[in-house]
Amino acid sequence: MQHQKLGILGGGQLGLLLTQAAMRFPVSVSVYDPDPSCSAAGFTDRFVRGDFSDFEKILAFGLDQDAVIFETEQVCLDAILELEKKGVRVYSSPQTLSWISDKALQKEKLVSVGIPTADFVRISGSEVRSYEGPFPIVQKWRRGGYDGSGVCIHTEKKSIQSAKSVDSIFESCVDIAMEVSVIVARSRDGDLVIYDPVEMVFDARANLVDYLIAPARLETAVTQELYVLTKTMAEKLDFLGLYAIEFFIDQKGHIYVNEISPRPHNSGHHTISTHITSQYEQQIRLALGLPLGSVDRLSEAVMVNLLSEEAQGQTDYKGLASALSIPNVQYTFYGKKEVRPFRKMGHALILEKTLEKALERKEDIRTKLIITAQ
Ligand code: ADP
């Protein structure tokens, strides 16, 4: 392989970790983001400022690269389709982004290939507030939602009255026993690697993942079923690149696909330390035309998202020295200079011999480290 130029669309936490993984390869990395102080910007002197909706700017940025990777579904689809047409390798496949970025199209695709997903109907923006029931019902904006912001569980008619009037799907409520994520990477030749399922535990207050347990505490038969569903989806839906699939397992043990992300995912941060090849490296290998790496697991882990308090202003890491004295924990901070309520500021990876011990350490981190405004 010759030295290559790699462009990363998005310099947030995922862009930062992609950049770090890319720097171990013979590449020059450029980062594109609307915010010049984004997490990844400090890692490259080739930073381009631009909006994710700017067709011309993304095209110009991408045409200067051998390969382009994106970290967000909000990126201009037409621009990356055009880049691919012009011979730039774009990962994950823009064709898959075209239906993944619309929750109605995504669910219809899943149904068309026989993948179980919660029942749903399309509701246009003007129809949202006249929805009559049944309740509870989950409203999901078709486009533009991120980190729970486009998802609302309506429990009664009254809450529908103040619902956001945007084109949505209304999905039946699943009685969730466990939320699980599975990350899969697939190459142009059809080679496929699947990481162990990860258990995601939510923080209801922040509507974000609180912590993850990797691998998920599941019976072997359930893990197998998740692998089969993942492989079927990857093959029937023409996955090309790295994808995260979020599943619900309900109280009766039924499995439903919640949603797909065509990019590295928060639920795969741990793979940097627990696997021979991280999720980030897989995407870089694919973009550079290199073979996928092994997903052999080196250890178990608990990953804790480090969210800021409900505060706004310049970031202050209170108790950091004390948190750093907790053994067997690796911290990654995303370098965000300002906090907003419940912003993802970093993560802690707890590498302990037993899960019990790791969960104890998690509580210790929560007590010692407070990320707030100065
Ligand atoms: P986002 O794209 O913001 O991650 P999700 O579709 O993952 O949104 O939904 C966020 C959370 O809302 C889920 O992790 C889950 O806890 C809850 N949720 C979503 N859909 C349903 C559903 N059909 N039934 C019950 N809870 C749901």
mmCIF file of C-alpha atoms and ligand atoms in Angstrom:
data_model
loop_
_atom_site.group_PDB
_atom_site.id
_atom_site.type_symbol
_atom_site.label_atom_id
_atom_site.label_comp_id
_atom_site.label_asym_id
_atom_site.label_seq_id
_atom_site.Cartn_x
_atom_site.Cartn_y
_atom_site.Cartn_z
ATOM 1 C CA MET A 1 0.000 0.000 0.000
ATOM 2 C CA GLN A 2 1.165 3.527 -0.727
ATOM 3 C CA HIS A 3 0.749 6.427 1.659
ATOM 4 C CA GLN A 4 -2.927 7.457 1.511
ATOM 5 C CA LYS A 5 -5.025 10.479 2.350
ATOM 6 C CA LEU A 6 -7.945 9.804 4.676
ATOM 7 C CA GLY A 7 -10.717 12.319 5.378
ATOM 8 C CA ILE A 8 -12.918 12.073 8.442
ATOM 9 C CA LEU A 9 -16.296 13.818 8.320
ATOM 10 C CA GLY A 10 -17.013 14.724 11.936
ATOM 11 C CA GLY A 11 -14.527 15.481 14.696
ATOM 12 C CA GLY A 12 -16.546 14.597 17.798
ATOM 13 C CA GLN A 13 -15.690 11.739 20.174
ATOM 14 C CA LEU A 14 -15.995 9.153 17.378
ATOM 15 C CA GLY A 15 -13.974 11.294 14.954
ATOM 16 C CA LEU A 16 -11.311 11.704 17.618
ATOM 17 C CA LEU A 17 -11.018 7.950 18.229
ATOM 18 C CA LEU A 18 -11.041 7.275 14.467
ATOM 19 C CA THR A 19 -8.238 9.814 14.039
ATOM 20 C CA GLN A 20 -6.169 8.197 16.794
ATOM 21 C CA ALA A 21 -6.636 4.737 15.255
ATOM 22 C CA ALA A 22 -5.780 6.059 11.775
ATOM 23 C CA MET A 23 -2.542 7.614 13.000
ATOM 24 C CA ARG A 24 -1.063 4.130 13.452
ATOM 25 C CA PHE A 25 -1.358 3.584 9.678
ATOM 26 C CA PRO A 26 0.619 5.180 6.843
ATOM 27 C CA VAL A 27 -1.969 7.898 6.195
ATOM 28 C CA SER A 28 -2.421 11.656 6.372
ATOM 29 C CA VAL A 29 -5.633 12.420 8.223
ATOM 30 C CA SER A 30 -7.850 15.437 7.525
ATOM 31 C CA VAL A 31 -10.864 16.284 9.663
ATOM 32 C CA TYR A 32 -14.023 18.165 8.606
ATOM 33 C CA ASP A 33 -16.392 19.591 11.223
ATOM 34 C CA PRO A 34 -18.484 22.720 11.793
ATOM 35 C CA ASP A 35 -16.684 23.387 15.083
ATOM 36 C CA PRO A 36 -12.959 24.290 14.914
ATOM 37 C CA SER A 37 -12.571 23.381 18.577
ATOM 38 C CA CYS A 38 -14.070 19.883 18.114
ATOM 39 C CA SER A 39 -12.334 16.942 19.807
ATOM 40 C CA ALA A 40 -10.386 15.709 16.749
ATOM 41 C CA ALA A 41 -9.247 19.108 15.435
ATOM 42 C CA GLY A 42 -6.168 19.229 17.656
ATOM 43 C CA PHE A 43 -4.861 15.968 16.193
ATOM 44 C CA THR A 44 -4.376 17.194 12.661
ATOM 45 C CA ASP A 45 -3.101 20.335 10.979
ATOM 46 C CA ARG A 46 -5.454 19.556 8.106
ATOM 47 C CA PHE A 47 -8.717 20.710 9.633
ATOM 48 C CA VAL A 48 -11.521 22.019 7.414
ATOM 49 C CA ARG A 49 -14.428 23.925 8.870
ATOM 50 C CA GLY A 50 -17.781 23.307 7.213
ATOM 51 C CA ASP A 51 -21.389 22.324 7.784
ATOM 52 C CA PHE A 52 -22.470 18.731 7.410
ATOM 53 C CA SER A 53 -25.207 19.898 5.005
ATOM 54 C CA ASP A 54 -22.770 21.727 2.686
ATOM 55 C CA PHE A 55 -22.680 19.657 -0.529
ATOM 56 C CA GLU A 56 -19.991 21.706 -2.289
ATOM 57 C CA LYS A 57 -17.646 21.916 0.671
ATOM 58 C CA ILE A 58 -17.869 18.209 1.506
ATOM 59 C CA LEU A 59 -17.330 17.375 -2.152
ATOM 60 C CA ALA A 60 -14.209 19.575 -2.330
ATOM 61 C CA PHE A 61 -12.919 18.104 0.958
ATOM 62 C CA GLY A 62 -13.548 14.518 -0.161
ATOM 63 C CA LEU A 63 -12.131 14.873 -3.667
ATOM 64 C CA ASP A 64 -8.793 15.656 -2.090
ATOM 65 C CA GLN A 65 -8.801 12.241 -0.281
ATOM 66 C CA ASP A 66 -8.283 8.619 -1.240
ATOM 67 C CA ALA A 67 -10.890 7.538 1.296
ATOM 68 C CA VAL A 68 -13.548 9.210 3.449
ATOM 69 C CA ILE A 69 -15.133 7.993 6.683
ATOM 70 C CA PHE A 70 -18.081 9.641 8.422
ATOM 71 C CA GLU A 71 -18.919 9.652 12.116
ATOM 72 C CA THR A 72 -22.470 10.976 11.878
ATOM 73 C CA GLU A 73 -25.662 10.166 9.953
ATOM 74 C CA GLN A 74 -26.295 13.920 9.578
ATOM 75 C CA VAL A 75 -23.690 14.228 6.826
ATOM 76 C CA CYS A 76 -24.946 15.358 3.353
ATOM 77 C CA LEU A 77 -25.917 12.110 1.627
ATOM 78 C CA ASP A 78 -25.743 13.500 -1.917
ATOM 79 C CA ALA A 79 -22.172 14.669 -1.331
ATOM 80 C CA ILE A 80 -20.891 11.283 -0.210
ATOM 81 C CA LEU A 81 -22.806 9.481 -2.977
ATOM 82 C CA GLU A 82 -21.120 11.822 -5.461
ATOM 83 C CA LEU A 83 -17.695 11.216 -3.913
ATOM 84 C CA GLU A 84 -18.186 7.498 -4.280
ATOM 85 C CA LYS A 85 -19.230 7.970 -7.915
ATOM 86 C CA LYS A 86 -16.021 9.904 -8.489
ATOM 87 C CA GLY A 87 -13.909 7.030 -7.151
ATOM 88 C CA VAL A 88 -13.311 8.029 -3.530
ATOM 89 C CA ARG A 89 -13.737 5.075 -1.139
ATOM 90 C CA VAL A 90 -16.491 6.095 1.300
ATOM 91 C CA TYR A 91 -17.206 4.104 4.484
ATOM 92 C CA SER A 92 -19.738 2.922 5.541
ATOM 93 C CA SER A 93 -21.632 2.506 2.267
ATOM 94 C CA PRO A 94 -23.537 5.712 1.382
ATOM 95 C CA GLN A 95 -26.228 3.510 -0.213
ATOM 96 C CA THR A 96 -27.031 2.060 3.202
ATOM 97 C CA LEU A 97 -27.019 5.542 4.773
ATOM 98 C CA SER A 98 -29.739 6.558 2.283
ATOM 99 C CA TRP A 99 -32.318 4.359 4.062
ATOM 100 C CA ILE A 100 -30.757 4.237 7.544
ATOM 101 C CA SER A 101 -30.957 8.031 7.970
ATOM 102 C CA ASP A 102 -34.767 7.866 7.729
ATOM 103 C CA LYS A 103 -36.284 5.769 10.533
ATOM 104 C CA ALA A 104 -39.396 4.904 8.471
ATOM 105 C CA LEU A 105 -37.332 3.635 5.528
ATOM 106 C CA GLN A 106 -34.997 1.803 7.909
ATOM 107 C CA LYS A 107 -37.853 -0.037 9.627
ATOM 108 C CA GLU A 108 -39.484 -0.859 6.275
ATOM 109 C CA LYS A 109 -36.177 -2.329 5.042
ATOM 110 C CA LEU A 110 -35.940 -4.492 8.154
ATOM 111 C CA VAL A 111 -39.488 -5.754 7.644
ATOM 112 C CA SER A 112 -38.799 -6.446 3.946
ATOM 113 C CA VAL A 113 -36.034 -8.929 4.829
ATOM 114 C CA GLY A 114 -37.943 -10.542 7.707
ATOM 115 C CA ILE A 115 -35.987 -8.997 10.606
ATOM 116 C CA PRO A 116 -38.084 -8.584 13.787
ATOM 117 C CA THR A 117 -38.684 -4.992 14.831
ATOM 118 C CA ALA A 118 -41.408 -3.360 16.966
ATOM 119 C CA ASP A 119 -44.668 -2.603 15.069
ATOM 120 C CA PHE A 120 -44.888 0.945 13.752
ATOM 121 C CA VAL A 121 -46.813 3.355 11.539
ATOM 122 C CA ARG A 122 -45.721 6.468 9.658
ATOM 123 C CA ILE A 123 -47.295 9.666 11.005
ATOM 124 C CA SER A 124 -46.807 12.944 9.139
ATOM 125 C CA GLY A 125 -45.915 16.119 11.030
ATOM 126 C CA SER A 126 -49.438 17.535 10.636
ATOM 127 C CA GLU A 127 -51.030 14.326 11.998
ATOM 128 C CA VAL A 128 -48.863 13.983 15.109
ATOM 129 C CA ARG A 129 -51.028 15.953 17.547
ATOM 130 C CA SER A 130 -54.279 14.347 16.426
ATOM 131 C CA TYR A 131 -53.057 10.834 17.285
ATOM 132 C CA GLU A 132 -55.816 9.126 19.285
ATOM 133 C CA GLY A 133 -54.075 6.100 20.761
ATOM 134 C CA PRO A 134 -53.355 3.426 21.855
ATOM 135 C CA PHE A 135 -50.914 4.484 24.588
ATOM 136 C CA PRO A 136 -48.113 4.216 25.544
ATOM 137 C CA ILE A 137 -46.587 4.887 22.135
ATOM 138 C CA VAL A 138 -43.018 5.803 21.123
ATOM 139 C CA GLN A 139 -42.679 8.777 18.768
ATOM 140 C CA LYS A 140 -39.445 8.790 16.760
ATOM 141 C CA TRP A 141 -38.612 11.593 14.360
ATOM 142 C CA ARG A 142 -37.917 10.150 10.942
ATOM 143 C CA ARG A 143 -34.790 12.281 10.530
ATOM 144 C CA GLY A 144 -32.358 14.297 12.591
ATOM 145 C CA GLY A 145 -32.764 12.718 16.032
ATOM 146 C CA TYR A 146 -29.583 12.088 17.985
ATOM 147 C CA ASP A 147 -28.792 10.605 21.404
ATOM 148 C CA GLY A 148 -32.421 10.269 22.432
ATOM 149 C CA SER A 149 -33.379 13.797 21.310
ATOM 150 C CA GLY A 150 -35.697 12.518 18.571
ATOM 151 C CA VAL A 151 -37.415 9.891 20.726
ATOM 152 C CA CYS A 152 -40.351 10.485 23.054
ATOM 153 C CA ILE A 153 -42.536 7.985 24.883
ATOM 154 C CA HIS A 154 -46.105 9.336 25.092
ATOM 155 C CA THR A 155 -48.058 7.737 27.885
ATOM 156 C CA GLU A 156 -51.353 9.607 27.416
ATOM 157 C CA LYS A 157 -53.268 11.877 25.068
ATOM 158 C CA LYS A 158 -52.162 14.969 27.007
ATOM 159 C CA SER A 159 -48.486 14.457 26.176
ATOM 160 C CA ILE A 160 -49.329 14.184 22.450
ATOM 161 C CA GLN A 161 -50.694 17.723 22.571
ATOM 162 C CA SER A 162 -47.203 19.112 23.150
ATOM 163 C CA ALA A 163 -45.429 16.615 20.862
ATOM 164 C CA LYS A 164 -43.124 17.942 18.184
ATOM 165 C CA SER A 165 -45.006 18.117 14.865
ATOM 166 C CA VAL A 166 -42.400 16.537 12.626
ATOM 167 C CA ASP A 167 -42.657 13.552 10.290
ATOM 168 C CA SER A 168 -42.327 10.584 12.592
ATOM 169 C CA ILE A 169 -42.892 6.924 13.139
ATOM 170 C CA PHE A 170 -45.092 5.850 16.033
ATOM 171 C CA GLU A 171 -43.764 2.591 17.406
ATOM 172 C CA SER A 172 -45.326 0.201 19.899
ATOM 173 C CA CYS A 173 -43.680 0.185 23.306
ATOM 174 C CA VAL A 174 -41.475 -2.831 24.015
ATOM 175 C CA ASP A 175 -41.371 -4.173 27.574
ATOM 176 C CA ILE A 176 -37.580 -4.104 27.592
ATOM 177 C CA ALA A 177 -35.582 -6.546 29.732
ATOM 178 C CA MET A 178 -32.228 -5.683 28.176
ATOM 179 C CA GLU A 179 -30.833 -3.376 25.493
ATOM 180 C CA VAL A 180 -27.957 -4.865 23.546
ATOM 181 C CA SER A 181 -25.670 -3.643 20.804
ATOM 182 C CA VAL A 182 -23.775 -5.746 18.269
ATOM 183 C CA ILE A 183 -21.070 -4.279 16.045
ATOM 184 C CA VAL A 184 -20.352 -5.855 12.683
ATOM 185 C CA ALA A 185 -17.902 -5.036 9.904
ATOM 186 C CA ARG A 186 -18.218 -6.332 6.353
ATOM 187 C CA SER A 187 -15.824 -5.956 3.446
ATOM 188 C CA ARG A 188 -16.445 -5.634 -0.278
ATOM 189 C CA ASP A 189 -15.533 -9.339 -0.646
ATOM 190 C CA GLY A 190 -18.213 -10.294 1.881
ATOM 191 C CA ASP A 191 -15.777 -11.028 4.735
ATOM 192 C CA LEU A 192 -17.514 -10.410 8.023
ATOM 193 C CA VAL A 193 -16.490 -9.959 11.660
ATOM 194 C CA ILE A 194 -18.949 -9.638 14.551
ATOM 195 C CA TYR A 195 -18.069 -8.386 18.038
ATOM 196 C CA ASP A 196 -19.607 -9.897 21.169
ATOM 197 C CA PRO A 197 -22.969 -8.374 22.124
ATOM 198 C CA VAL A 198 -22.714 -5.536 24.626
ATOM 199 C CA GLU A 199 -25.291 -4.769 27.317
ATOM 200 C CA MET A 200 -26.344 -1.113 27.482
ATOM 201 C CA VAL A 201 -27.758 0.338 30.679
ATOM 202 C CA PHE A 202 -29.571 3.668 30.294
ATOM 203 C CA ASP A 203 -29.613 6.771 32.439
ATOM 204 C CA ALA A 204 -33.275 7.817 32.326
ATOM 205 C CA ARG A 205 -32.462 11.354 33.523
ATOM 206 C CA ALA A 206 -30.048 12.079 30.683
ATOM 207 C CA ASN A 207 -31.782 9.745 28.168
ATOM 208 C CA LEU A 208 -28.314 8.409 27.301
ATOM 209 C CA VAL A 209 -26.352 5.215 27.874
ATOM 210 C CA ASP A 210 -25.031 5.256 31.447
ATOM 211 C CA TYR A 211 -22.725 2.255 31.246
ATOM 212 C CA LEU A 212 -22.033 -0.849 29.178
ATOM 213 C CA ILE A 213 -21.152 -4.390 30.088
ATOM 214 C CA ALA A 214 -19.018 -6.196 27.543
ATOM 215 C CA PRO A 215 -19.820 -8.923 26.795
ATOM 216 C CA ALA A 216 -23.545 -8.827 27.656
ATOM 217 C CA ARG A 217 -24.788 -11.243 30.322
ATOM 218 C CA LEU A 218 -26.770 -13.503 27.976
ATOM 219 C CA GLU A 219 -27.343 -17.210 27.579
ATOM 220 C CA THR A 220 -25.300 -18.739 24.759
ATOM 221 C CA ALA A 221 -28.441 -19.475 22.719
ATOM 222 C CA VAL A 222 -29.467 -15.791 22.810
ATOM 223 C CA THR A 223 -25.978 -14.663 21.816
ATOM 224 C CA GLN A 224 -26.125 -17.119 18.922
ATOM 225 C CA GLU A 225 -29.498 -15.756 17.833
ATOM 226 C CA LEU A 226 -28.063 -12.231 17.857
ATOM 227 C CA TYR A 227 -25.126 -13.371 15.694
ATOM 228 C CA VAL A 228 -27.487 -15.015 13.200
ATOM 229 C CA LEU A 229 -29.703 -11.913 12.985
ATOM 230 C CA THR A 230 -26.642 -9.676 12.573
ATOM 231 C CA LYS A 231 -25.146 -11.820 9.813
ATOM 232 C CA THR A 232 -28.493 -12.024 8.013
ATOM 233 C CA MET A 233 -28.893 -8.247 8.141
ATOM 234 C CA ALA A 234 -25.329 -7.593 6.993
ATOM 235 C CA GLU A 235 -25.760 -9.874 3.989
ATOM 236 C CA LYS A 236 -29.341 -9.144 2.974
ATOM 237 C CA LEU A 237 -29.042 -5.380 3.456
ATOM 238 C CA ASP A 238 -25.650 -5.086 1.713
ATOM 239 C CA PHE A 239 -23.652 -3.750 4.613
ATOM 240 C CA LEU A 240 -20.275 -2.464 3.532
ATOM 241 C CA GLY A 241 -18.193 -0.990 6.339
ATOM 242 C CA LEU A 242 -18.808 -0.916 10.068
ATOM 243 C CA TYR A 243 -22.312 -0.908 11.594
ATOM 244 C CA ALA A 244 -23.760 -1.005 15.097
ATOM 245 C CA ILE A 245 -27.104 -2.710 15.574
ATOM 246 C CA GLU A 246 -29.109 -1.959 18.706
ATOM 247 C CA PHE A 247 -31.500 -4.667 19.842
ATOM 248 C CA PHE A 248 -34.228 -4.882 22.479
ATOM 249 C CA ILE A 249 -34.761 -8.157 24.326
ATOM 250 C CA ASP A 250 -38.206 -8.104 25.945
ATOM 251 C CA GLN A 251 -39.367 -9.726 29.176
ATOM 252 C CA LYS A 252 -40.430 -12.857 27.257
ATOM 253 C CA GLY A 253 -37.041 -13.184 25.560
ATOM 254 C CA HIS A 254 -38.185 -11.929 22.140
ATOM 255 C CA ILE A 255 -35.561 -10.034 20.171
ATOM 256 C CA TYR A 256 -36.324 -6.867 18.156
ATOM 257 C CA VAL A 257 -33.973 -4.653 16.191
ATOM 258 C CA ASN A 258 -34.212 -1.102 17.518
ATOM 259 C CA GLU A 259 -31.942 0.739 15.102
ATOM 260 C CA ILE A 260 -28.838 0.586 12.936
ATOM 261 C CA SER A 261 -25.957 3.081 12.838
ATOM 262 C CA PRO A 262 -23.641 2.920 9.790
ATOM 263 C CA ARG A 263 -20.519 3.990 11.710
ATOM 264 C CA PRO A 264 -18.489 3.346 14.859
ATOM 265 C CA HIS A 265 -20.665 3.554 17.952
ATOM 266 C CA ASN A 266 -20.432 4.598 21.576
ATOM 267 C CA SER A 267 -21.110 0.951 22.498
ATOM 268 C CA GLY A 268 -17.792 -0.049 20.908
ATOM 269 C CA HIS A 269 -15.358 2.257 22.737
ATOM 270 C CA HIS A 270 -14.124 -0.651 24.839
ATOM 271 C CA THR A 271 -12.879 -2.545 21.763
ATOM 272 C CA ILE A 272 -9.780 -0.295 21.762
ATOM 273 C CA SER A 273 -8.556 -2.111 24.875
ATOM 274 C CA THR A 274 -10.494 -5.373 24.949
ATOM 275 C CA HIS A 275 -10.005 -6.604 21.385
ATOM 276 C CA ILE A 276 -7.072 -7.194 19.076
ATOM 277 C CA THR A 277 -8.703 -4.889 16.518
ATOM 278 C CA SER A 278 -10.917 -2.014 17.629
ATOM 279 C CA GLN A 279 -14.116 -0.966 15.854
ATOM 280 C CA TYR A 280 -12.282 2.193 14.733
ATOM 281 C CA GLU A 281 -9.414 0.263 13.212
ATOM 282 C CA GLN A 282 -11.834 -1.994 11.270
ATOM 283 C CA GLN A 283 -13.384 1.023 9.580
ATOM 284 C CA ILE A 284 -9.943 2.431 8.752
ATOM 285 C CA ARG A 285 -8.723 -0.884 7.377
ATOM 286 C CA LEU A 286 -11.778 -1.079 5.114
ATOM 287 C CA ALA A 287 -11.403 2.514 3.939
ATOM 288 C CA LEU A 288 -7.744 1.911 3.078
ATOM 289 C CA GLY A 289 -8.586 -1.295 1.189
ATOM 290 C CA LEU A 290 -6.965 -3.527 3.833
ATOM 291 C CA PRO A 291 -8.353 -6.780 5.268
ATOM 292 C CA LEU A 292 -10.478 -6.861 8.423
ATOM 293 C CA GLY A 293 -8.725 -7.625 11.713
ATOM 294 C CA SER A 294 -9.384 -10.302 14.296
ATOM 295 C CA VAL A 295 -12.115 -9.661 16.885
ATOM 296 C CA ASP A 296 -10.646 -12.034 19.477
ATOM 297 C CA ARG A 297 -11.448 -10.724 22.920
ATOM 298 C CA LEU A 298 -8.587 -10.060 25.349
ATOM 299 C CA SER A 299 -10.705 -9.187 28.370
ATOM 300 C CA GLU A 300 -14.127 -8.272 29.671
ATOM 301 C CA ALA A 301 -14.939 -4.684 30.565
ATOM 302 C CA VAL A 302 -17.427 -2.217 31.951
ATOM 303 C CA MET A 303 -17.483 1.123 30.122
ATOM 304 C CA VAL A 304 -18.893 4.159 31.888
ATOM 305 C CA ASN A 305 -19.912 7.255 29.963
ATOM 306 C CA LEU A 306 -18.596 10.326 31.750
ATOM 307 C CA LEU A 307 -21.395 12.843 31.431
ATOM 308 C CA SER A 308 -21.262 16.380 32.719
ATOM 309 C CA GLU A 309 -23.597 17.576 35.423
ATOM 310 C CA GLU A 310 -26.680 19.613 34.584
ATOM 311 C CA ALA A 311 -24.405 22.662 34.134
ATOM 312 C CA GLN A 312 -23.265 25.090 31.455
ATOM 313 C CA GLY A 313 -19.871 26.822 31.069
ATOM 314 C CA GLN A 314 -16.100 26.166 31.036
ATOM 315 C CA THR A 315 -15.310 22.567 31.955
ATOM 316 C CA ASP A 316 -13.972 21.678 35.386
ATOM 317 C CA TYR A 317 -12.969 18.086 36.231
ATOM 318 C CA LYS A 318 -13.513 17.988 39.990
ATOM 319 C CA GLY A 319 -11.837 15.064 41.790
ATOM 320 C CA LEU A 320 -9.861 13.895 38.752
ATOM 321 C CA ALA A 321 -6.695 13.064 40.727
ATOM 322 C CA SER A 322 -8.690 10.976 43.149
ATOM 323 C CA ALA A 323 -10.557 9.182 40.318
ATOM 324 C CA LEU A 324 -7.234 8.422 38.621
ATOM 325 C CA SER A 325 -6.105 6.579 41.734
ATOM 326 C CA ILE A 326 -8.828 3.918 41.254
ATOM 327 C CA PRO A 327 -6.980 0.840 39.943
ATOM 328 C CA ASN A 328 -7.608 -0.918 36.614
ATOM 329 C CA VAL A 329 -9.419 1.980 34.960
ATOM 330 C CA GLN A 330 -8.471 3.673 31.691
ATOM 331 C CA TYR A 331 -9.867 7.160 31.151
ATOM 332 C CA THR A 332 -10.428 8.866 27.820
ATOM 333 C CA PHE A 333 -11.449 12.522 27.763
ATOM 334 C CA TYR A 334 -12.768 14.119 24.609
ATOM 335 C CA GLY A 335 -11.195 17.521 25.270
ATOM 336 C CA LYS A 336 -14.500 19.408 25.238
ATOM 337 C CA LYS A 337 -13.791 22.831 26.689
ATOM 338 C CA GLU A 338 -17.402 23.549 27.625
ATOM 339 C CA VAL A 339 -20.011 21.559 29.487
ATOM 340 C CA ARG A 340 -23.708 21.481 28.689
ATOM 341 C CA PRO A 341 -26.274 19.500 30.687
ATOM 342 C CA PHE A 342 -25.407 15.787 30.429
ATOM 343 C CA ARG A 343 -22.829 16.261 27.644
ATOM 344 C CA LYS A 344 -20.648 13.223 26.903
ATOM 345 C CA MET A 345 -17.217 14.404 28.114
ATOM 346 C CA GLY A 346 -15.299 11.143 28.104
ATOM 347 C CA HIS A 347 -15.491 7.532 29.155
ATOM 348 C CA ALA A 348 -13.871 5.238 31.676
ATOM 349 C CA LEU A 349 -13.035 1.653 30.848
ATOM 350 C CA ILE A 350 -12.885 -0.666 33.832
ATOM 351 C CA LEU A 351 -10.791 -3.748 33.208
ATOM 352 C CA GLU A 352 -11.373 -6.010 36.211
ATOM 353 C CA LYS A 353 -11.289 -9.771 36.625
ATOM 354 C CA THR A 354 -14.911 -9.961 37.767
ATOM 355 C CA LEU A 355 -17.976 -8.019 36.794
ATOM 356 C CA GLU A 356 -18.934 -7.471 40.446
ATOM 357 C CA LYS A 357 -15.622 -5.746 41.065
ATOM 358 C CA ALA A 358 -15.976 -3.670 37.893
ATOM 359 C CA LEU A 359 -19.459 -2.506 38.897
ATOM 360 C CA GLU A 360 -18.103 -1.504 42.314
ATOM 361 C CA ARG A 361 -15.384 0.545 40.627
ATOM 362 C CA LYS A 362 -18.058 2.242 38.505
ATOM 363 C CA GLU A 363 -19.743 3.572 41.637
ATOM 364 C CA ASP A 364 -16.374 4.746 42.917
ATOM 365 C CA ILE A 365 -15.738 6.712 39.695
ATOM 366 C CA ARG A 366 -19.193 8.293 39.874
ATOM 367 C CA THR A 367 -18.597 9.440 43.449
ATOM 368 C CA LYS A 368 -15.074 10.758 42.906
ATOM 369 C CA LEU A 369 -15.231 12.441 39.488
ATOM 370 C CA ILE A 370 -17.677 15.300 38.948
ATOM 371 C CA ILE A 371 -17.533 17.069 35.589
ATOM 372 C CA THR A 372 -19.161 20.446 35.890
ATOM 373 C CA ALA A 373 -18.833 24.140 35.047
ATOM 374 C CA GLN A 374 -16.079 26.265 36.620
HETATM 375 P P1 ADP B 1 -31.489 7.246 19.558
HETATM 376 O O1 ADP B 1 -31.456 7.222 18.081
HETATM 377 O O2 ADP B 1 -31.603 8.615 20.090
HETATM 378 O O3 ADP B 1 -30.410 6.433 20.200
HETATM 379 P P2 ADP B 1 -33.327 5.086 20.181
HETATM 380 O O4 ADP B 1 -34.209 4.615 19.089
HETATM 381 O O5 ADP B 1 -32.151 4.218 20.500
HETATM 382 O O6 ADP B 1 -32.887 6.584 19.935
HETATM 383 O O7 ADP B 1 -34.188 5.267 21.508
HETATM 384 C C1 ADP B 1 -33.647 5.771 22.706
HETATM 385 C C2 ADP B 1 -34.129 4.935 23.865
HETATM 386 O O8 ADP B 1 -35.570 5.025 23.968
HETATM 387 C C3 ADP B 1 -33.872 3.449 23.675
HETATM 388 O O9 ADP B 1 -32.566 3.110 24.000
HETATM 389 C C4 ADP B 1 -34.915 2.853 24.610
HETATM 390 O O10 ADP B 1 -34.490 2.905 25.954
HETATM 391 C C5 ADP B 1 -36.109 3.786 24.414
HETATM 392 N N1 ADP B 1 -36.982 3.218 23.341
HETATM 393 C C6 ADP B 1 -36.859 3.408 22.016
HETATM 394 N N2 ADP B 1 -37.796 2.709 21.334
HETATM 395 C C7 ADP B 1 -38.538 2.058 22.249
HETATM 396 C C8 ADP B 1 -39.646 1.155 22.178
HETATM 397 N N3 ADP B 1 -40.216 0.809 21.021
HETATM 398 N N4 ADP B 1 -40.138 0.680 23.349
HETATM 399 C C9 ADP B 1 -39.603 1.031 24.543
HETATM 400 N N5 ADP B 1 -38.551 1.863 24.681
HETATM 401 C C10 ADP B 1 -38.012 2.372 23.551
#
